[in-house]
Structures are given as C-alpha cells and as structure tokens.
Amino acid sequence: MLDELNRLGFSYRWMTRFLFLDKAAALRELTKIRRQWFAKRKGIVTLLRETIFQQESPLVDSDAANKAVDADAALQELGSDAVGFGYVTASVVVAAREPATVEEKRKSVERVVQGRGFVAISETLNAVEAWLGSIPGQCYANVRQGLVSTANVAHLIPLSAVWAGPQRNAHLGGPPLIVTRTEGSTPFRLVTHVGDVGHTLVVGPTGAGKSVLLATLVLQFRRYPGSQIVVFDKGRSVRATVLGLAGEHYDLGADGTIAFQPLAGIDDEAERAWAADWIAGL
C-alpha cells in the first residue's frame, strides 16, 4: 500500500500513533469487547423465541460469533504475554493551495487505501482534531482510536520510505549533481559530497554502464560555475564526452610524447624550473 501511495505523484504525510495500555487495562477492554460481541450473536426476537419455546435457536449472527472468538484469542495472547495492546490511529495528511487539488489528492489516497482492504474516512467535522492528532507528541486529539495488538502495529508502521536525496549540494552551494527519474513518482537527487568530501566508488560488472555513469557525472558537473574536470580513463571511454565539451583529449603513451611521470627528470635544474611552472599551471 505504501508503495502505491509513493507512486501517486504528490507528497503526503503518514502518521501512526500508538497509545500503549498496561496489561490490566487491556484485559478490561478486551473482556468488554468479547462480552459485547457475544451478546450480539442473537437478537431480541431470537432470545424471546428461545424463552417461549424453551428451545435454543441454531441461527446466530456468524459475524458477531467470529468477532467474539477473535476477542477470546486476543485475551489468550495477552495472557501469555506474547503481545501488548493499545489504541492506534493512522492518518494520511495531504495539502495544496487550491481546495480542488486537495480534493483530488484525497480521492487518490482514499482509492489506494480502500483498494487494499482498509477503511478510509475523509474527515469533516473531525478534521481539526484529526490534524492535531497527526502532530508528534499529541496523545489526546482525534477520537478515532482502534484497539489492536503490538503485532498488528508492527505491520502498519512504515519501516522504510523513498529517499529522494538532498535538495542542494551544501559544499558547492548549488543544485544536486543529477536529478533522475525513478520507477515511482519521486525523483532522485544525487549529491556525491558528504560534508566537503566528494569521493565516490562505482562498482559493477563489465558492460553494466559504469563508464556511461562516469561520463554523465562529468557532463553534469559543468553546472557548477568555475568547475574544472580532469579524467583519467582506460579504453577511451570518455573521449566522446570530452570532445563534445570542447575539451582536450590526450592519449597517454600512444606516441611517446605524453606519458605518466612528468617529474621524472627534476634532478636537472632546468627540468625543475619547467616542473614548477607546470605544477603551478595545474
């Protein structure tokens, strides 16, 4: 259900509040619920007929009987200390500037929630209380509180969410390096810097697209003013990218004129002077 909500194309806030009950309070509540459902198995007419004819009617409300059995099973779990019980409130909050847009979002969320077998209630008179109850730490607002076990809550609480990445590159003072499209409706913003460190390791099998990714990073890095890009590659994987950016491509070792170890001859005084100018030019 959460995955479907993430694909709706707009932001929302999911809140799950759980008010724990101690064992004695939970025992009282479950006993009351079991008694209510057990009493509902037979209506007034059925009870009168049984009293008059002194014969038990085989017809009962099967739904109420099943609910009574469920309550009894919950009491057994509580007695064995397998689970705890409390009141849960799950809310989804959407917002927009225009009322019509809010209504469209509400209908979309309601359609997804009900499609998964849950009951979605669109708040009207209880809207303010429901919103207050969605604020962390607010334990009293919103009267919609269902009694469930801690095992049920574990299935209701979102344990993960779509991470869209930071909105800005704080170190470079600019936008993210890349904004990409995902399978859902949430874009992904790639920022390789953590603090002032931008080290990145790309690992993958041969032909998986590592060179394409690195070339894309090179292209996107030009968005930062004053950026300078130096690439050492094997197999000329970024040659087309460099030439497309009007850069200089050097084939090291191809003809012997350009090679690694440019400071190999700095024992010579004239070579040291050249090396100093060359390093300063970097």
Short mmCIF file of C-alpha atoms in Angstrom, two decimals:
data_model
loop_
_atom_site.label_atom_id
_atom_site.label_comp_id
_atom_site.label_asym_id
_atom_site.label_seq_id
_atom_site.Cartn_x
_atom_site.Cartn_y
_atom_site.Cartn_z
CA MET A 1 0.00 0.00 0.00
CA LEU A 2 2.79 2.43 0.87
CA ASP A 3 4.48 1.68 -2.43
CA GLU A 4 1.26 2.57 -4.26
CA LEU A 5 0.95 5.80 -2.26
CA ASN A 6 4.52 6.70 -3.21
CA ARG A 7 3.56 6.36 -6.88
CA LEU A 8 0.70 8.87 -6.70
CA GLY A 9 2.84 11.79 -7.79
CA PHE A 10 2.39 14.13 -4.82
CA SER A 11 3.71 14.45 -1.29
CA TYR A 12 1.78 13.23 1.73
CA ARG A 13 2.40 12.70 5.43
CA TRP A 14 1.68 9.34 7.03
CA MET A 15 1.32 9.32 10.82
CA THR A 16 0.88 6.28 13.06
CA ARG A 17 0.15 6.94 16.74
CA PHE A 18 0.01 4.09 19.26
CA LEU A 19 -1.15 4.61 22.85
CA PHE A 20 0.01 1.67 24.94
CA LEU A 21 -2.22 0.06 27.57
CA ASP A 22 -0.94 -1.81 30.58
CA LYS A 23 -1.97 -5.44 30.93
CA ALA A 24 -4.82 -4.79 33.37
CA ALA A 25 -6.37 -2.04 31.22
CA ALA A 26 -6.03 -4.15 28.07
CA LEU A 27 -7.67 -7.08 29.87
CA ARG A 28 -10.67 -4.93 30.82
CA GLU A 29 -11.09 -3.59 27.29
CA LEU A 30 -10.81 -6.98 25.60
CA THR A 31 -13.20 -8.58 28.07
CA LYS A 32 -15.75 -5.86 27.41
CA ILE A 33 -15.38 -6.27 23.65
CA ARG A 34 -15.76 -10.04 23.88
CA ARG A 35 -18.90 -9.68 26.01
CA GLN A 36 -20.43 -7.19 23.57
CA TRP A 37 -19.84 -9.38 20.52
CA PHE A 38 -21.00 -12.50 22.34
CA ALA A 39 -24.24 -10.78 23.33
CA LYS A 40 -24.79 -9.68 19.74
CA ARG A 41 -24.82 -13.23 18.39
CA LYS A 42 -28.60 -13.41 18.93
CA GLY A 43 -31.13 -10.63 18.54
CA ILE A 44 -34.06 -9.78 20.81
CA VAL A 45 -36.55 -11.75 18.69
CA THR A 46 -34.37 -14.85 18.78
CA LEU A 47 -33.96 -14.62 22.54
CA LEU A 48 -37.73 -14.24 23.03
CA ARG A 49 -38.42 -17.22 20.81
CA GLU A 50 -35.95 -19.33 22.78
CA THR A 51 -37.60 -18.24 26.05
CA ILE A 52 -41.11 -19.02 24.85
CA PHE A 53 -40.42 -22.35 23.21
CA GLN A 54 -37.66 -23.40 25.60
CA GLN A 55 -35.53 -24.38 22.64
CA GLU A 56 -32.20 -22.93 21.58
CA SER A 57 -32.17 -21.43 18.11
CA PRO A 58 -29.43 -22.71 15.78
CA LEU A 59 -29.38 -19.41 13.90
CA VAL A 60 -26.82 -16.92 15.18
CA ASP A 61 -25.04 -13.89 13.78
CA SER A 62 -21.91 -15.58 12.44
CA ASP A 63 -20.04 -12.29 12.13
CA ALA A 64 -20.61 -11.47 15.80
CA ALA A 65 -19.67 -15.02 16.78
CA ASN A 66 -16.41 -14.77 14.85
CA LYS A 67 -15.65 -11.41 16.45
CA ALA A 68 -16.21 -12.94 19.90
CA VAL A 69 -13.80 -15.75 19.02
CA ASP A 70 -11.23 -13.18 17.85
CA ALA A 71 -11.57 -11.29 21.12
CA ASP A 72 -11.10 -14.52 23.04
CA ALA A 73 -7.95 -15.30 21.03
CA ALA A 74 -6.66 -11.80 21.80
CA LEU A 75 -7.23 -12.42 25.51
CA GLN A 76 -5.22 -15.63 25.27
CA GLU A 77 -2.34 -13.81 23.57
CA LEU A 78 -2.45 -11.11 26.20
CA GLY A 79 -2.48 -13.68 29.00
CA SER A 80 0.59 -15.42 27.57
CA ASP A 81 2.45 -12.08 27.35
CA ALA A 82 3.00 -12.72 23.64
CA VAL A 83 1.80 -9.24 22.69
CA GLY A 84 0.64 -6.00 24.21
CA PHE A 85 -2.39 -3.93 23.28
CA GLY A 86 -3.14 -0.27 22.76
CA TYR A 87 -5.02 2.27 20.69
CA VAL A 88 -3.75 3.00 17.20
CA THR A 89 -4.54 6.00 14.98
CA ALA A 90 -3.27 6.06 11.39
CA SER A 91 -3.65 9.30 9.44
CA VAL A 92 -2.66 10.50 5.99
CA VAL A 93 -2.37 14.27 5.56
CA VAL A 94 -2.29 15.94 2.13
CA ALA A 95 -2.03 19.65 1.41
CA ALA A 96 -2.29 22.04 -1.54
CA ARG A 97 -3.02 25.70 -2.22
CA GLU A 98 -6.26 25.03 -4.09
CA PRO A 99 -9.20 23.16 -2.48
CA ALA A 100 -9.87 21.32 -5.73
CA THR A 101 -6.31 19.98 -5.76
CA VAL A 102 -6.64 18.82 -2.16
CA GLU A 103 -9.86 17.01 -3.05
CA GLU A 104 -8.16 15.21 -5.94
CA LYS A 105 -5.32 14.10 -3.68
CA ARG A 106 -7.79 12.94 -1.04
CA LYS A 107 -9.66 10.80 -3.55
CA SER A 108 -6.42 9.27 -4.82
CA VAL A 109 -5.28 8.34 -1.31
CA GLU A 110 -8.73 7.00 -0.43
CA ARG A 111 -8.79 4.86 -3.56
CA VAL A 112 -5.42 3.27 -2.73
CA VAL A 113 -6.22 2.66 0.94
CA GLN A 114 -9.64 1.15 0.28
CA GLY A 115 -8.24 -0.90 -2.57
CA ARG A 116 -6.04 -2.67 -0.02
CA GLY A 117 -8.96 -3.62 2.21
CA PHE A 118 -8.67 -0.80 4.75
CA VAL A 119 -11.40 1.68 5.65
CA ALA A 120 -10.54 5.29 4.80
CA ILE A 121 -12.54 8.06 6.47
CA SER A 122 -12.38 11.56 4.99
CA GLU A 123 -12.59 13.93 7.93
CA THR A 124 -15.11 16.78 8.00
CA LEU A 125 -16.22 17.89 11.48
CA ASN A 126 -13.31 15.98 12.98
CA ALA A 127 -10.74 17.46 10.57
CA VAL A 128 -9.08 19.81 13.06
CA GLU A 129 -8.87 17.13 15.76
CA ALA A 130 -7.52 14.64 13.23
CA TRP A 131 -4.84 17.08 12.12
CA LEU A 132 -3.87 17.83 15.71
CA GLY A 133 -3.65 14.11 16.37
CA SER A 134 -1.18 13.76 13.50
CA ILE A 135 1.34 16.02 15.24
CA PRO A 136 4.08 14.02 17.01
CA GLY A 137 3.61 14.04 20.78
CA GLN A 138 -0.12 14.87 20.64
CA CYS A 139 -1.76 11.99 22.53
CA TYR A 140 -5.29 13.26 23.18
CA ALA A 141 -6.68 14.76 19.95
CA ASN A 142 -8.68 12.64 17.48
CA VAL A 143 -11.21 10.19 18.86
CA ARG A 144 -10.59 7.61 16.14
CA GLN A 145 -8.61 5.02 18.07
CA GLY A 146 -8.79 1.32 17.34
CA LEU A 147 -7.70 -1.33 19.85
CA VAL A 148 -5.03 -3.50 18.25
CA SER A 149 -2.07 -5.59 19.34
CA THR A 150 1.58 -4.65 19.04
CA ALA A 151 1.90 -7.33 16.35
CA ASN A 152 -0.75 -5.53 14.27
CA VAL A 153 1.03 -2.20 14.75
CA ALA A 154 4.28 -3.73 13.53
CA HIS A 155 2.54 -4.44 10.22
CA LEU A 156 1.01 -0.95 10.00
CA ILE A 157 4.02 1.22 10.81
CA PRO A 158 6.08 2.20 7.73
CA LEU A 159 9.58 0.80 8.20
CA SER A 160 11.03 2.44 5.11
CA ALA A 161 10.43 5.37 2.81
CA VAL A 162 11.61 6.61 -0.55
CA TRP A 163 14.82 8.59 -0.12
CA ALA A 164 14.91 11.39 -2.68
CA GLY A 165 18.35 12.72 -1.74
CA PRO A 166 19.33 16.21 -0.56
CA GLN A 167 17.82 19.19 -2.33
CA ARG A 168 21.14 21.06 -2.61
CA ASN A 169 24.87 20.41 -2.64
CA ALA A 170 25.81 22.25 0.53
CA HIS A 171 29.56 22.11 -0.13
CA LEU A 172 29.40 23.52 -3.66
CA GLY A 173 26.50 25.83 -2.88
CA GLY A 174 24.45 24.69 -5.86
CA PRO A 175 21.80 22.22 -7.03
CA PRO A 176 22.27 18.43 -6.89
CA LEU A 177 24.71 16.93 -9.34
CA ILE A 178 21.97 14.91 -11.07
CA VAL A 179 18.18 14.77 -10.77
CA THR A 180 16.92 11.46 -12.14
CA ARG A 181 13.59 9.76 -12.75
CA THR A 182 12.65 6.65 -10.76
CA GLU A 183 10.09 3.89 -11.20
CA GLY A 184 7.65 5.74 -8.96
CA SER A 185 6.75 9.41 -8.86
CA THR A 186 9.56 10.52 -6.54
CA PRO A 187 12.65 11.91 -8.29
CA PHE A 188 16.11 11.07 -7.01
CA ARG A 189 18.68 13.80 -6.39
CA LEU A 190 22.30 12.65 -6.48
CA VAL A 191 24.86 14.53 -4.39
CA THR A 192 28.25 12.84 -4.12
CA HIS A 193 29.57 15.14 -1.39
CA VAL A 194 29.36 14.25 2.29
CA GLY A 195 30.48 17.42 4.00
CA ASP A 196 33.48 18.63 1.99
CA VAL A 197 34.42 15.15 0.74
CA GLY A 198 33.17 14.03 -2.65
CA HIS A 199 34.91 10.66 -3.01
CA THR A 200 32.83 8.13 -4.94
CA LEU A 201 33.37 4.45 -5.76
CA VAL A 202 31.42 2.89 -8.63
CA VAL A 203 31.41 -0.92 -8.69
CA GLY A 204 29.69 -3.18 -11.19
CA PRO A 205 30.19 -5.98 -13.72
CA THR A 206 31.69 -5.43 -17.14
CA GLY A 207 29.27 -3.76 -19.53
CA ALA A 208 26.86 -2.66 -16.81
CA GLY A 209 27.25 1.04 -17.61
CA LYS A 210 29.91 2.30 -15.21
CA SER A 211 31.64 4.36 -17.90
CA VAL A 212 28.31 5.81 -19.03
CA LEU A 213 27.59 6.85 -15.44
CA LEU A 214 31.00 8.48 -15.05
CA ALA A 215 30.59 10.33 -18.35
CA THR A 216 27.18 11.54 -17.16
CA LEU A 217 28.74 12.80 -13.93
CA VAL A 218 31.34 14.66 -15.99
CA LEU A 219 28.64 16.29 -18.10
CA GLN A 220 26.54 17.29 -15.11
CA PHE A 221 29.47 18.69 -13.13
CA ARG A 222 29.63 21.56 -15.61
CA ARG A 223 26.54 23.04 -13.91
CA TYR A 224 28.76 24.42 -11.15
CA PRO A 225 30.42 27.77 -12.00
CA GLY A 226 34.21 27.61 -12.23
CA SER A 227 34.26 23.82 -12.36
CA GLN A 228 37.32 22.05 -13.74
CA ILE A 229 37.27 18.41 -14.83
CA VAL A 230 40.26 16.09 -15.18
CA VAL A 231 39.54 12.49 -16.23
CA PHE A 232 41.91 9.53 -16.47
CA ASP A 233 40.22 6.70 -18.31
CA LYS A 234 41.09 3.39 -19.93
CA GLY A 235 39.91 2.43 -23.37
CA ARG A 236 38.90 6.00 -24.31
CA SER A 237 35.54 5.55 -22.60
CA VAL A 238 35.02 9.31 -22.09
CA ARG A 239 36.77 10.54 -25.23
CA ALA A 240 33.50 11.41 -26.99
CA THR A 241 32.27 13.21 -23.87
CA VAL A 242 35.45 15.28 -23.59
CA LEU A 243 35.42 16.24 -27.26
CA GLY A 244 31.72 17.06 -27.04
CA LEU A 245 32.52 19.52 -24.25
CA ALA A 246 35.25 21.11 -26.38
CA GLY A 247 37.87 19.67 -24.04
CA GLU A 248 41.36 18.36 -24.68
CA HIS A 249 41.89 14.62 -25.01
CA TYR A 250 45.39 13.23 -24.59
CA ASP A 251 46.24 9.66 -25.48
CA LEU A 252 48.94 8.89 -22.95
CA GLY A 253 51.77 6.77 -24.23
CA ALA A 254 50.44 6.47 -27.76
CA ASP A 255 53.41 8.11 -29.47
CA GLY A 256 55.81 8.51 -26.57
CA THR A 257 55.48 12.29 -26.34
CA ILE A 258 53.00 12.28 -23.46
CA ALA A 259 53.32 9.79 -20.64
CA PHE A 260 52.97 9.42 -16.94
CA GLN A 261 55.73 10.52 -14.54
CA PRO A 262 56.17 14.08 -15.86
CA LEU A 263 58.51 14.83 -12.94
CA ALA A 264 60.95 12.05 -13.78
CA GLY A 265 63.74 14.47 -14.75
CA ILE A 266 63.57 17.02 -11.93
CA ASP A 267 67.13 16.20 -10.89
CA ASP A 268 68.12 18.57 -13.69
CA GLU A 269 67.91 22.26 -12.71
CA ALA A 270 66.26 23.31 -15.98
CA GLU A 271 63.75 20.47 -15.67
CA ARG A 272 62.91 21.61 -12.14
CA ALA A 273 62.13 25.11 -13.41
CA TRP A 274 59.81 23.68 -16.04
CA ALA A 275 58.18 21.36 -13.49
CA ALA A 276 57.50 24.28 -11.15
CA ASP A 277 55.73 26.21 -13.91
CA TRP A 278 53.83 23.12 -14.99
CA ILE A 279 52.58 22.37 -11.48
CA ALA A 280 51.58 26.00 -10.99
CA GLY A 281 49.57 25.77 -14.20
CA LEU A 282 47.55 22.85 -12.87
#
